[in-house]
mmCIF file of C-alpha atoms in Angstrom:
data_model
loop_
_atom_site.group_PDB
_atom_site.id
_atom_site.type_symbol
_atom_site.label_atom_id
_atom_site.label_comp_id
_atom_site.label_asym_id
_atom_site.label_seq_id
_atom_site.Cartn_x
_atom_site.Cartn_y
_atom_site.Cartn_z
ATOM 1 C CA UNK A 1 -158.744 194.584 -72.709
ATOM 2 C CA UNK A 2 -159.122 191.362 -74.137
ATOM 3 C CA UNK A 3 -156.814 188.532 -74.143
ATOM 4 C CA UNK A 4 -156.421 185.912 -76.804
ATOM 5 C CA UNK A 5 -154.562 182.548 -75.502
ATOM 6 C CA UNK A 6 -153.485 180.403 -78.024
ATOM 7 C CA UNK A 7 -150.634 177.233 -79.337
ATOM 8 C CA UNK A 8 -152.037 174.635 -77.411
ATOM 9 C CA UNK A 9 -152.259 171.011 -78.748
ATOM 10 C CA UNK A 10 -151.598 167.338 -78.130
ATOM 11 C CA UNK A 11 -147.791 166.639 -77.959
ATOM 12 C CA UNK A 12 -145.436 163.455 -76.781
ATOM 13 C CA UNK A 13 -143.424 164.121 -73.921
ATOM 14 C CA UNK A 14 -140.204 165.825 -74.426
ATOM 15 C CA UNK A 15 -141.840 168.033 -76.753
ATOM 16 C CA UNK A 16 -142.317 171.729 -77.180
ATOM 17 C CA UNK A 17 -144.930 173.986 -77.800
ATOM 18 C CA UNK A 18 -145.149 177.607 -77.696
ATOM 19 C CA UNK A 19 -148.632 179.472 -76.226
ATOM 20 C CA UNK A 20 -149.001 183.184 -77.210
ATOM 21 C CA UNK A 21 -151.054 185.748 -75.525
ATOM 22 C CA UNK A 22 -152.421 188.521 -77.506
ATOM 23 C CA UNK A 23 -153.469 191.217 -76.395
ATOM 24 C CA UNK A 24 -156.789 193.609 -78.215
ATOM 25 C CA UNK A 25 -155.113 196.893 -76.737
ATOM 26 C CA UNK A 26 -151.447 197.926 -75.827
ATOM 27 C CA UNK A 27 -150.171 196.498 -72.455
ATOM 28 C CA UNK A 28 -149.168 199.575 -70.248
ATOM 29 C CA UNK A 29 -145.280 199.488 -68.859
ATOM 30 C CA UNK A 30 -146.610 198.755 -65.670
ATOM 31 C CA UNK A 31 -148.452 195.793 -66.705
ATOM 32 C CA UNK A 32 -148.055 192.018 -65.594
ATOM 33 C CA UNK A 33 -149.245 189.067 -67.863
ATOM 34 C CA UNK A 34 -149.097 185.897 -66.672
ATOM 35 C CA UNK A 35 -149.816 182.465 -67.715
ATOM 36 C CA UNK A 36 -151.664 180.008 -64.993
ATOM 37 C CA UNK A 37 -152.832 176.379 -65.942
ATOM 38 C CA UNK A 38 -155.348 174.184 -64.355
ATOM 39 C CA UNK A 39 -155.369 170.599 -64.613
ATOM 40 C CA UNK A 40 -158.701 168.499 -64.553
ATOM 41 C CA UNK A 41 -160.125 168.494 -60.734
ATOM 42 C CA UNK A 42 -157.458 170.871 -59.563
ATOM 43 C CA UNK A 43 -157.166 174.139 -58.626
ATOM 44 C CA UNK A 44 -155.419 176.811 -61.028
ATOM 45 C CA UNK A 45 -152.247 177.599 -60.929
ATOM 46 C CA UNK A 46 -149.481 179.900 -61.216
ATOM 47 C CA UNK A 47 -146.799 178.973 -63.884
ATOM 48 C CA UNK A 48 -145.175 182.205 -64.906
ATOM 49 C CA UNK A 49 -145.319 185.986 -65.288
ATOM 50 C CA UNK A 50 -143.373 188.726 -67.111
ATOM 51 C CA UNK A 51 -143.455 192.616 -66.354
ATOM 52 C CA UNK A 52 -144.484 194.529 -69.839
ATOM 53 C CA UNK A 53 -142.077 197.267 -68.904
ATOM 54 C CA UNK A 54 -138.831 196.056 -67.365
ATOM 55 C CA UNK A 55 -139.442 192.558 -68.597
ATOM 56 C CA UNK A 56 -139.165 191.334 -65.701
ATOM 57 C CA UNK A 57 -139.556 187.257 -65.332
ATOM 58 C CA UNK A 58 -140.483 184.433 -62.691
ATOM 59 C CA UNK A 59 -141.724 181.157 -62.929
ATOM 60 C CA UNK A 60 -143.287 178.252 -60.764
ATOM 61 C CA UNK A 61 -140.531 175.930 -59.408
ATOM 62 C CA UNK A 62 -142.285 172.870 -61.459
ATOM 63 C CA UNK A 63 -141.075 175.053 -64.488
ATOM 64 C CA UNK A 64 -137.956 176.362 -63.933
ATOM 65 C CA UNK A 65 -135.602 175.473 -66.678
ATOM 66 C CA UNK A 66 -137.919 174.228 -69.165
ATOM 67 C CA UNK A 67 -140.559 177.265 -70.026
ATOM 68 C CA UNK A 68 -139.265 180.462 -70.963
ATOM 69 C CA UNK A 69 -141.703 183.414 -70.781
ATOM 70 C CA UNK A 70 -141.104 186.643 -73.473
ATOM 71 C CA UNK A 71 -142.927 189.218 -75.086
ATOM 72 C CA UNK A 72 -143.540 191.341 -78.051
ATOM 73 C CA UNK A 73 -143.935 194.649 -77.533
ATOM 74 C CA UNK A 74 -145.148 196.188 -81.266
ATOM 75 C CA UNK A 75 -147.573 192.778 -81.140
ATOM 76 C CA UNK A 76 -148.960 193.304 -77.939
ATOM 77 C CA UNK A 77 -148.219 189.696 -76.888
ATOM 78 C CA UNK A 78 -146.811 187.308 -74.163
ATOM 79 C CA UNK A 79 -145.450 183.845 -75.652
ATOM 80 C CA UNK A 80 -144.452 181.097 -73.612
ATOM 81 C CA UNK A 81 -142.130 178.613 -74.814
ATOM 82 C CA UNK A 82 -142.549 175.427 -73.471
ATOM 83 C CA UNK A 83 -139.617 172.528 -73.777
ATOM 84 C CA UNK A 84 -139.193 169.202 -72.234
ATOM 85 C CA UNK A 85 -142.551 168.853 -71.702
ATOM 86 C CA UNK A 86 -143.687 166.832 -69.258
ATOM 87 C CA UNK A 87 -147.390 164.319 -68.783
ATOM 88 C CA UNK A 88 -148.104 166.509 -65.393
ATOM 89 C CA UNK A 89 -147.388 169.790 -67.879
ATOM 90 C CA UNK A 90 -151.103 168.403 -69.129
ATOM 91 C CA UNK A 91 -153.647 171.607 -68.571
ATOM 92 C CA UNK A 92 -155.835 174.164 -69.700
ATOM 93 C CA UNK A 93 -153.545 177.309 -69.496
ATOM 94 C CA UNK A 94 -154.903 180.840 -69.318
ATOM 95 C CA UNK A 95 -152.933 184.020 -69.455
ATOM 96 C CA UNK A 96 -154.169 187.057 -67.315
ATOM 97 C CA UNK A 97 -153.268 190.986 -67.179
ATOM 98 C CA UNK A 98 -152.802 192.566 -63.565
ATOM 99 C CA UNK A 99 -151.292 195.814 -62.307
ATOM 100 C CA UNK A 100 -148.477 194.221 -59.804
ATOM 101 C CA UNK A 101 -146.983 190.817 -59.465
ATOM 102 C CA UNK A 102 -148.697 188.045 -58.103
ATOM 103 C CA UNK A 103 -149.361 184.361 -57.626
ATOM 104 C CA UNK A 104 -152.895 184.502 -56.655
ATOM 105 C CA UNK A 105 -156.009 184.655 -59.573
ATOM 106 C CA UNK A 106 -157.388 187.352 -57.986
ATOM 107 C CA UNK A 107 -154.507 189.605 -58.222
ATOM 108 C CA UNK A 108 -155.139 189.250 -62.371
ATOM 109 C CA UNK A 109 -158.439 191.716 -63.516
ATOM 110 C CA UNK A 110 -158.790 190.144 -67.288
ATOM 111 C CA UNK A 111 -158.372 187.171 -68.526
ATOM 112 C CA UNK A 112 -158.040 185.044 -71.850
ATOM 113 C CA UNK A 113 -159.822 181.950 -73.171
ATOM 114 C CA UNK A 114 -157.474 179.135 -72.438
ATOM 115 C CA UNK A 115 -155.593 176.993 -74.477
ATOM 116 C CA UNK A 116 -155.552 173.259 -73.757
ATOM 117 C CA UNK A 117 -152.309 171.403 -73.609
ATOM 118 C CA UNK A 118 -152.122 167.582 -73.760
ATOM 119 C CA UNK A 119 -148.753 165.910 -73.265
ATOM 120 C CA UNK A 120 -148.747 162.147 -73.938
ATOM 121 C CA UNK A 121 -146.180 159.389 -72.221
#
């Protein structure tokens, strides 16, 4: 399976952008995609996940409120719609498939390219 992250760009604060995650084969109902982000000279991290069957969602705390994760189930993608956005929102953000729920990279077998997002003050 490959993944395809995309929507990234260089925004003001406050702004929104929308990533999307496509997908080059269907997502089984007991898959997880989730987006992480990694900021320059830190680690990557977990931002938000959605179950492909039960559409399931949960996010970071730093994201609560503001990004909204969905998907499309005849296009085989993830979006996630980001609002408010904040400077520390700043990141490369990747979107991963697993089998089960999880907050740690390893959890996630395949991953996409990254997208980067840049949020000016």
């Amino acid at each position: 399976v490959q993944l395809q992250a995309s929507g990234g760009g260089l925004v003001q604060a406050g702004a929104s952008l929308r990533l999307s995650c496509a997908a080059s084969a269907r997502f089984f109902s007991s898959s997880v995609v989730a987006w992480f982000r990694q900021a320059p000279g830190k680690e990557r991290d977990f931002v938000s996940a959605i179950r492909w069957g039960r559409g399931s969602t949960y996010y970071a705390d730093s994201v609560k409120g503001r990004f909204t994760i969905s998907r499309d189930n005849a296009e085989n993608t993830v979006y996630l719609q980001m609002n408010s956005l904040k400077s520390e929102d700043t990141a490369i953000y990747y979107c991963a498939r697993g089998s089960s729920l999880a907050y740690a990279l390893a959890e996630y077998k395949y991953w996409g390219q990254g997208t980067q997002v840049t949020v000016s003050s």
